Coordinates of C-alpha atoms and ligand atoms in Angstrom, one line a residue:
X1105 CA 65.4 53.7 -51.4
X1106 CA 68.7 52.1 -50.2
X1107 CA 71.2 54.2 -51.3
X1108 CA 69.9 57.4 -48.9
X1109 CA 70.3 54.8 -46.1
X1110 CA 72.5 57.0 -43.3
X1111 CA 75.9 55.4 -42.4
X1112 CA 74.5 55.7 -38.5
X1113 CA 71.8 53.6 -39.8
X1114 CA 72.3 50.5 -36.6
X1115 CA 70.2 48.2 -39.5
X1116 CA 72.7 48.4 -42.5
X1117 CA 76.1 47.4 -40.6
X1118 CA 76.0 44.0 -41.4
X1119 CA 76.3 42.6 -44.6
X1120 CA 73.8 39.4 -45.3
X1121 CA 76.8 36.6 -45.4
X1122 CA 78.2 38.5 -41.9
X1123 CA 74.5 38.4 -40.4
X1124 CA 74.0 34.8 -42.0
X1125 CA 77.1 33.8 -39.8
X1126 CA 75.4 34.7 -36.6
X1127 CA 74.5 31.4 -34.1
X1128 CA 70.9 33.1 -32.4
X1129 CA 67.7 31.6 -33.6
X1130 CA 66.7 34.1 -35.8
X1131 CA 69.8 33.4 -38.2
X1132 CA 69.6 29.4 -37.7
X1133 CA 67.6 29.1 -40.6
X1134 CA 67.6 27.8 -44.3
X1135 CA 71.1 29.1 -46.2
X1136 CA 68.2 31.2 -49.1
X1137 CA 65.3 31.6 -46.2
X1138 CA 64.7 35.2 -45.3
X1139 CA 64.1 35.1 -41.6
X1140 CA 61.2 37.8 -40.7
X1141 CA 60.2 35.5 -37.6
X1142 CA 61.3 36.0 -33.6
X1143 CA 61.9 39.6 -31.8
X1144 CA 65.6 39.9 -32.4
X1145 CA 67.1 42.8 -34.3
X1146 CA 69.9 42.7 -37.5
X1147 CA 71.2 45.9 -35.6
X1148 CA 74.8 46.3 -34.0
X1149 CA 74.6 46.9 -30.6
X1150 CA 75.2 50.5 -29.1
X1151 CA 78.5 51.1 -28.6
X1152 CA 78.5 51.8 -24.5
X1153 CA 77.0 47.9 -24.2
X1154 CA 79.4 46.6 -26.5
X1155 CA 82.5 48.7 -24.4
X1156 CA 80.8 47.5 -20.7
X1157 CA 80.7 43.7 -22.0
X1158 CA 84.1 43.9 -23.7
X1159 CA 85.3 45.2 -19.9
X1160 CA 84.0 43.0 -17.9
X1161 CA 84.9 39.9 -19.8
X1162 CA 88.2 41.4 -20.4
X1163 CA 88.4 42.1 -16.6
X1164 CA 87.2 38.9 -15.5
X1165 CA 84.7 40.5 -13.8
X1166 CA 82.1 37.6 -15.1
X1167 CA 81.0 36.7 -11.1
X1168 CA 77.7 36.7 -9.6
X1169 CA 75.2 39.7 -9.7
X1170 CA 74.9 41.2 -6.4
X1171 CA 71.0 41.2 -5.6
X1172 CA 71.1 45.1 -5.0
X1173 CA 72.3 45.7 -8.6
X1174 CA 71.7 49.1 -9.9
X1175 CA 69.5 48.3 -12.5
X1176 CA 66.3 49.7 -10.7
X1177 CA 68.3 53.1 -10.2
X1178 CA 69.3 53.1 -14.0
X1179 CA 65.4 52.3 -15.2
X1180 CA 64.3 55.1 -13.0
X1181 CA 66.3 57.7 -14.5
X1182 CA 65.7 55.9 -17.7
X1183 CA 61.6 56.4 -17.4
X1184 CA 62.2 59.3 -16.6
X1185 CA 64.2 60.8 -19.3
X1186 CA 62.7 58.5 -22.2
X1187 CA 58.7 59.1 -20.7
X1188 CA 58.7 61.9 -18.5
X1189 CA 57.7 59.2 -16.2
X1190 CA 58.5 59.1 -11.8
X1191 CA 58.3 55.1 -11.3
X1192 CA 58.3 54.7 -8.0
X1193 CA 61.3 51.5 -7.8
X1194 CA 61.6 50.9 -4.1
X1195 CA 61.8 47.3 -3.9
X1196 CA 62.1 46.7 -7.4
X1197 CA 63.9 42.9 -8.1
X1198 CA 66.6 42.7 -10.8
X1199 CA 66.3 39.5 -12.2
X1200 CA 66.9 37.4 -15.3
X1201 CA 64.0 37.0 -18.2
X1202 CA 60.2 38.4 -18.4
X1203 CA 59.3 35.3 -18.8
X1204 CA 60.4 33.9 -15.3
X1205 CA 59.6 36.7 -13.9
X1206 CA 56.0 36.7 -15.0
X1207 CA 55.4 33.1 -13.4
X1208 CA 56.8 33.7 -10.2
X1209 CA 54.9 36.5 -9.8
X1210 CA 51.9 35.0 -10.8
X1211 CA 53.1 32.5 -8.2
X1212 CA 53.4 34.4 -6.0
X1213 CA 49.8 36.8 -6.6
X1214 CA 47.6 34.2 -7.0
X1215 CA 46.8 30.6 -6.1
X1216 CA 47.4 27.2 -7.9
X1217 CA 44.5 27.2 -10.6
X1218 CA 43.7 30.8 -10.5
X1219 CA 42.6 32.7 -13.7
X1220 CA 45.0 34.2 -16.1
X1221 CA 43.0 36.9 -18.0
X1222 CA 44.8 38.0 -21.6
X1223 CA 44.0 39.6 -24.6
X1224 CA 45.0 38.1 -27.8
X1225 CA 46.5 37.7 -30.4
X1226 CA 49.1 38.4 -28.3
X1227 CA 52.7 37.0 -27.3
X1228 CA 52.7 33.5 -27.6
X1229 CA 54.6 31.8 -24.6
X1230 CA 52.1 33.9 -22.3
X1231 CA 49.8 30.8 -22.9
X1232 CA 52.7 28.6 -22.4
X1233 CA 54.3 29.9 -19.4
X1234 CA 51.3 30.7 -17.4
X1235 CA 50.0 27.2 -17.6
X1236 CA 53.7 25.9 -16.7
X1237 CA 53.0 27.9 -13.6
X1238 CA 49.9 25.9 -12.9
X1239 CA 47.2 28.8 -13.6
X1240 CA 44.6 28.8 -16.6
X1241 CA 44.4 31.1 -19.3
X1242 CA 41.3 33.0 -20.1
X1243 CA 40.9 35.1 -23.2
X1244 CA 39.8 38.7 -23.1
X1245 CA 40.4 39.2 -27.1
X1246 CA 41.5 42.7 -28.1
X1247 CA 38.8 45.0 -30.3
X1248 CA 38.4 45.3 -33.8
X1249 CA 40.9 47.6 -33.5
X1250 CA 43.9 45.8 -32.1
X1251 CA 42.8 47.7 -28.7
X1252 CA 41.3 46.8 -25.2
X1253 CA 37.6 45.9 -25.6
X1254 CA 36.5 46.8 -22.2
X1255 CA 33.1 45.2 -22.5
X1256 CA 34.9 41.7 -22.9
X1257 CA 37.7 42.4 -20.4
X1258 CA 34.6 43.6 -17.8
X1259 CA 33.0 40.0 -18.3
X1260 CA 36.1 37.9 -18.3
X1261 CA 37.2 39.7 -14.6
X1262 CA 33.5 38.8 -13.5
X1263 CA 34.2 35.1 -14.5
X1264 CA 37.5 35.1 -13.1
X1265 CA 36.5 36.3 -10.1
X1266 CA 38.4 37.9 -7.2
X1267 CA 41.8 36.3 -7.1
X1268 CA 43.0 36.1 -10.9
X1269 CA 45.6 38.1 -12.5
X1270 CA 45.6 39.3 -15.8
X1271 CA 48.9 39.6 -18.3
X1272 CA 48.6 42.6 -20.8
X1273 CA 51.7 43.5 -23.2
X1274 CA 52.5 47.4 -23.0
X1275 CA 52.7 47.7 -25.7
X1276 CA 50.6 45.0 -27.3
X1277 CA 53.3 42.1 -29.4
X1278 CA 51.9 41.2 -31.8
X1279 CA 49.6 43.9 -33.2
X1280 CA 52.0 46.9 -31.8
X1281 CA 49.3 49.1 -30.5
X1282 CA 50.4 51.7 -27.9
X1283 CA 47.7 51.2 -24.4
X1284 CA 47.0 55.0 -23.8
X1285 CA 47.0 56.1 -20.2
X1286 CA 43.5 56.8 -20.3
X1287 CA 42.9 52.8 -21.4
X1288 CA 46.1 51.8 -18.6
X1289 CA 43.6 53.9 -16.0
X1290 CA 40.4 52.1 -17.2
X1291 CA 42.3 49.0 -16.9
X1292 CA 43.0 50.0 -13.5
X1293 CA 39.9 50.9 -12.4
X1294 CA 38.6 47.7 -13.4
X1295 CA 41.2 45.9 -12.2
X1296 CA 40.3 47.4 -8.7
X1297 CA 36.6 46.8 -9.1
X1298 CA 37.0 43.0 -9.2
X1299 CA 39.8 42.3 -7.4
X1300 CA 42.3 41.3 -10.1
X1301 CA 45.7 41.9 -10.4
X1302 CA 47.2 43.3 -13.6
X1303 CA 51.1 42.3 -14.6
X1304 CA 52.4 44.7 -17.5
X1305 CA 54.8 43.1 -19.6
X1306 CA 56.9 46.1 -20.9
X1307 CA 60.0 44.5 -22.7
X1308 CA 58.6 46.3 -25.7
X1309 CA 58.5 49.9 -23.8
X1310 CA 61.5 51.5 -25.7
X1311 CA 60.3 51.1 -28.9
X1312 CA 56.8 53.2 -28.5
X1313 CA 57.2 56.0 -31.8
X1314 CA 55.0 59.2 -31.0
X1315 CA 54.3 59.5 -27.7
X1316 CA 55.9 58.6 -24.5
X1317 CA 55.1 55.1 -23.1
X1318 CA 53.0 55.1 -19.5
X1319 CA 54.4 52.7 -17.3
X1320 CA 51.8 50.7 -15.8
X1321 CA 52.6 51.4 -12.3
X1322 CA 52.5 54.9 -12.2
X1323 CA 48.7 54.0 -13.3
X1324 CA 47.7 51.3 -11.0
X1325 CA 49.5 51.7 -7.6
X1326 CA 47.6 47.6 -6.9
X1327 CA 49.8 46.5 -10.5
X1328 CA 53.0 45.3 -11.2
X1329 CA 55.7 46.0 -14.2
X1330 CA 58.3 43.3 -16.1
X1331 CA 60.7 46.0 -17.5
X1332 CA 63.7 44.2 -19.8
X1333 CA 66.1 46.6 -21.8
X1334 CA 66.6 43.6 -24.3
X1335 CA 64.3 44.4 -26.8
X1336 CA 65.2 47.6 -27.4
X1337 CA 68.4 47.4 -27.4
X1338 CA 68.9 43.8 -28.6
X1339 CA 70.1 41.9 -25.6
X1340 CA 68.1 38.7 -25.9
X1341 CA 70.7 36.5 -25.1
X1342 CA 72.2 38.8 -21.7
X1343 CA 68.4 38.4 -20.5
X1344 CA 68.1 40.9 -17.2
X1345 CA 64.4 41.8 -16.6
X1346 CA 63.1 44.7 -13.3
X1347 CA 60.1 43.6 -11.6
X1348 CA 58.2 46.8 -10.3
X1349 CA 55.2 47.3 -7.9
X1350 CA 53.1 50.0 -8.1
X1351 CA 53.1 51.6 -4.6
X1352 CA 50.7 49.6 -2.9
X1353 CA 51.5 46.1 -4.1
X1354 CA 55.4 46.0 -3.0
X1355 CA 54.6 43.4 0.2
X1356 CA 53.8 40.9 -2.8
X1357 CA 57.1 41.7 -4.5
X1358 CA 58.6 41.3 -1.3
X1359 CA 57.6 38.3 -1.0
X1360 CA 58.9 36.5 -4.1
X1361 CA 61.5 33.6 -3.4
X1362 CA 65.0 34.9 -3.6
X1363 CA 66.3 32.0 -5.7
X1364 CA 64.6 34.5 -8.4
X1365 CA 67.3 36.5 -8.0
X1366 CA 70.1 34.0 -9.0
X1367 CA 68.7 33.8 -12.4
X1368 CA 70.5 37.3 -13.0
X1369 CA 74.0 36.7 -14.6
X1370 CA 76.5 39.6 -14.0
X1371 CA 77.3 40.1 -17.6
X1372 CA 73.9 40.5 -18.7
X1373 CA 73.2 43.1 -15.8
X1374 CA 76.2 45.1 -17.2
X1375 CA 75.2 44.8 -20.3
X1376 CA 71.3 46.5 -19.7
X1377 CA 72.8 49.2 -17.3
X1378 CA 74.9 50.5 -20.1
X1379 CA 71.8 50.7 -22.4
X1380 CA 70.0 52.5 -19.8
X1381 CA 72.5 54.6 -18.5
X1382 CA 74.7 55.6 -22.1
X1383 CA 72.6 54.0 -24.4
X1384 CA 70.1 56.7 -25.4
X1385 CA 71.6 58.2 -28.9
X1386 CA 71.5 55.1 -30.0
X1387 CA 68.1 54.2 -29.2
X1388 CA 66.7 57.4 -30.4
X1389 CA 69.2 56.9 -33.8
X1390 CA 67.6 53.3 -33.7
X1391 CA 64.4 54.5 -33.5
X1392 CA 64.7 56.7 -36.5
X1393 CA 65.7 54.1 -38.6
X1394 CA 62.7 51.9 -37.5
X1395 CA 60.1 54.7 -38.0
X1396 CA 61.5 54.8 -41.4
X1397 CA 61.1 51.0 -41.9
X1398 CA 57.6 50.9 -40.7
X1399 CA 56.6 53.7 -42.8
X1400 CA 58.4 51.7 -46.0
X1401 CA 56.5 48.3 -44.7
X1402 CA 53.1 50.2 -44.8
X1403 CA 54.2 51.7 -48.4
X1404 CA 55.7 48.0 -49.8
X1405 CA 52.5 46.0 -48.2
X1406 CA 50.0 48.7 -49.9
X1407 CA 51.7 48.5 -53.5
X1408 CA 52.6 45.3 -53.3
X1409 CA 50.6 43.1 -51.8
X1410 CA 46.7 43.2 -52.4
X1411 CA 44.5 42.5 -49.8
X1412 CA 46.7 42.5 -47.2
X1413 CA 46.1 44.8 -44.4
X1414 CA 48.4 46.0 -42.3
X1415 CA 48.0 49.2 -39.2
X1416 CA 50.7 51.5 -38.8
X1417 CA 52.6 49.7 -35.2
X1418 CA 52.7 52.6 -33.1
X1419 CA 55.5 50.5 -31.0
X1420 CA 57.7 48.1 -31.7
X1421 CA 59.6 46.1 -34.9
X1422 CA 57.0 44.0 -35.6
X1423 CA 53.9 44.5 -38.3
X1424 CA 50.9 42.3 -37.7
X1425 CA 50.0 41.6 -41.4
X1426 CA 46.1 40.3 -42.6
X1427 CA 46.3 38.0 -45.3
X1428 CA 42.3 36.9 -44.6
X1429 CA 41.6 38.4 -48.1
X1430 CA 44.4 37.1 -49.9
X1431 CA 44.2 33.2 -51.8
X1432 CA 46.7 32.0 -49.1
X1433 CA 44.0 32.5 -46.4
X1434 CA 42.2 29.2 -45.7
X1435 CA 38.6 30.0 -44.3
X1436 CA 38.4 27.1 -41.5
X1437 CA 41.8 27.9 -39.8
X1438 CA 41.7 28.2 -36.1
X1439 CA 43.9 29.6 -33.3
X1440 CA 47.2 27.6 -31.7
X1441 CA 47.3 29.7 -29.1
X1442 CA 50.4 29.3 -27.4
X1443 CA 52.6 27.0 -30.4
X1444 CA 55.4 30.0 -31.2
X1445 CA 56.6 29.3 -34.3
X1446 CA 56.4 29.8 -38.2
X1447 CA 55.2 26.7 -39.6
X1448 CA 50.6 27.0 -39.5
X1449 CA 48.5 28.8 -41.3
X1450 CA 49.8 31.4 -44.1
X1451 CA 53.2 31.6 -42.3
X1452 CA 54.1 28.2 -42.8
X1453 CA 52.9 28.2 -46.4
X1454 CA 55.1 30.8 -47.6
X1455 CA 57.6 29.6 -45.4
X1456 CA 57.8 26.8 -47.3
X1457 CA 57.2 28.6 -50.8
X1458 CA 59.1 31.4 -51.0
X1459 CA 61.6 31.2 -47.8
X1460 CA 60.2 34.0 -46.0
X1461 CA 60.0 33.2 -42.1
X1462 CA 57.1 35.1 -40.1
X1463 CA 55.4 34.3 -36.9
X1464 CA 52.4 32.5 -37.5
X1465 CA 49.1 34.4 -36.1
X1466 CA 48.0 31.2 -35.3
X1467 CA 50.4 31.0 -32.5
X1468 CA 49.3 34.0 -30.8
X1469 CA 45.5 32.9 -30.2
X1470 CA 42.1 34.0 -31.1
X1471 CA 42.3 36.8 -33.9
X1472 CA 45.3 35.3 -35.0
X1473 CA 44.1 33.3 -37.8
X1474 CA 45.3 33.9 -41.4
X1475 CA 47.9 37.0 -39.9
X1476 CA 51.2 36.8 -39.6
X1477 CA 53.9 39.2 -38.1
X1478 CA 56.3 40.1 -40.1
X1479 CA 59.9 41.3 -38.6
X1480 CA 61.1 44.5 -40.0
X1481 CA 64.1 45.8 -37.5
X1482 CA 66.5 44.6 -40.0
X1483 CA 68.6 45.5 -43.5
X1484 CA 66.2 47.2 -46.0
X1485 CA 67.2 44.8 -49.2
X1486 CA 65.9 41.8 -47.0
X1487 CA 62.6 44.0 -46.3
X1488 CA 62.2 44.6 -49.9
X1489 CA 63.2 41.1 -50.9
X1490 CA 61.0 39.4 -48.5
X1491 CA 58.3 41.6 -49.9
X1492 CA 58.4 40.8 -53.3
X1493 CA 58.6 37.5 -52.5
X1494 CA 55.1 37.2 -50.8
X1495 CA 53.7 39.2 -53.9
X1496 CA 55.4 36.6 -56.9
X1497 CA 52.6 33.7 -53.6
X1498 CA 49.2 36.2 -53.8
Ligands
LIG2892 C1 55.6 40.7 -25.3 C2 57.3 40.0 -24.3 N1 57.9 39.4 -23.6 C3 58.6 38.7 -23.2 C4 59.4 38.4 -24.1 C5 60.7 37.3 -23.8 O1 61.3 37.6 -22.7 P1 62.3 37.1 -22.0 O2 63.1 36.7 -23.4 O3 63.3 38.5 -21.5 O4 61.9 36.4 -21.3 C6 59.1 38.3 -25.4 C7 60.5 38.9 -26.7 O5 59.7 38.5 -27.6 C8 57.8 39.5 -25.3 O6 57.7 40.1 -27.0

């Protein structure tokens, strides 16, 4: 498999030694550990992004970012080219990372102490950031197929009442589900009926495999979306995001404090702009490389990890592995929502025993027990070795 890798594969550019010299969280692990946890990719960055950042630094263009930065228009053009979507970006706000933007939206859209519904297993920091915003989470767990369970959601909406909010991951992290248009429309209708405001976190949206991503504000005029190019283009160290309101919701977005605009760094905005405007070719080859990897991981899990369950992700470079039917499972495992890390449950055992560092499923809340998230955005030889090391522990 490895010998067939084309040289255009951006995951095969850096050797393991080069990757180990990186200083990001992913590579700050022990010398022979294999880090497959945090959502960073082991890629070479898109050439237009590299060029734009070098030029900015070389010319000293590192002052403040204009609040009317062209990111919104670049995103609208990107959404049209990538997904055929017409996203209304009037009033969109460019700012720093996705999570601070969600916190600010919650502050504007809800009262202190309001309920914010989430759909576990879900990106763990949703729990901690909602708490930090002074709101209270309520769970509407995903159904058995990992998709929205509308009966459960309706129950949560009824209990929470008007004035509450919901935060979804669209597509979903950690299960890799890409919500369909029909599902999102159904959610929007229910939300309108119950007076709940939905905020859709679309950081993984350029990473949907076989069909176009559906931007939430195109199906819910009352809804909000927060987009960033940072997952698909590996720019977590250069945080930038866009908060977008549905056509009937722009007044609320306009009332977001201008302090939030200050969280946008100019070099980050420059990198994101280059990604959106000129990164299409790189994104296409990265998606091809990821598609091969998701299939390879599914094959390896099937062949070498007896008892481990995996559903093919429809989006993201994350595989959600189910160890419930293996000897590593703990029948008494409990969810620890919000405690993002690799030290709980099966992931904790594997990190200690064989140096494969996955994300602990328990951190993603209810439904994450005895699960672990495997980041396959890396070299083939690392993927294969990680699977073999896990196989030896089963
Ligand atoms: C669903 C989701 N939202 C937000 C983030 C983090 O966004 P940021 O670093 O821009 O705050 C991540 C990171 O993996 C994520 O998966």
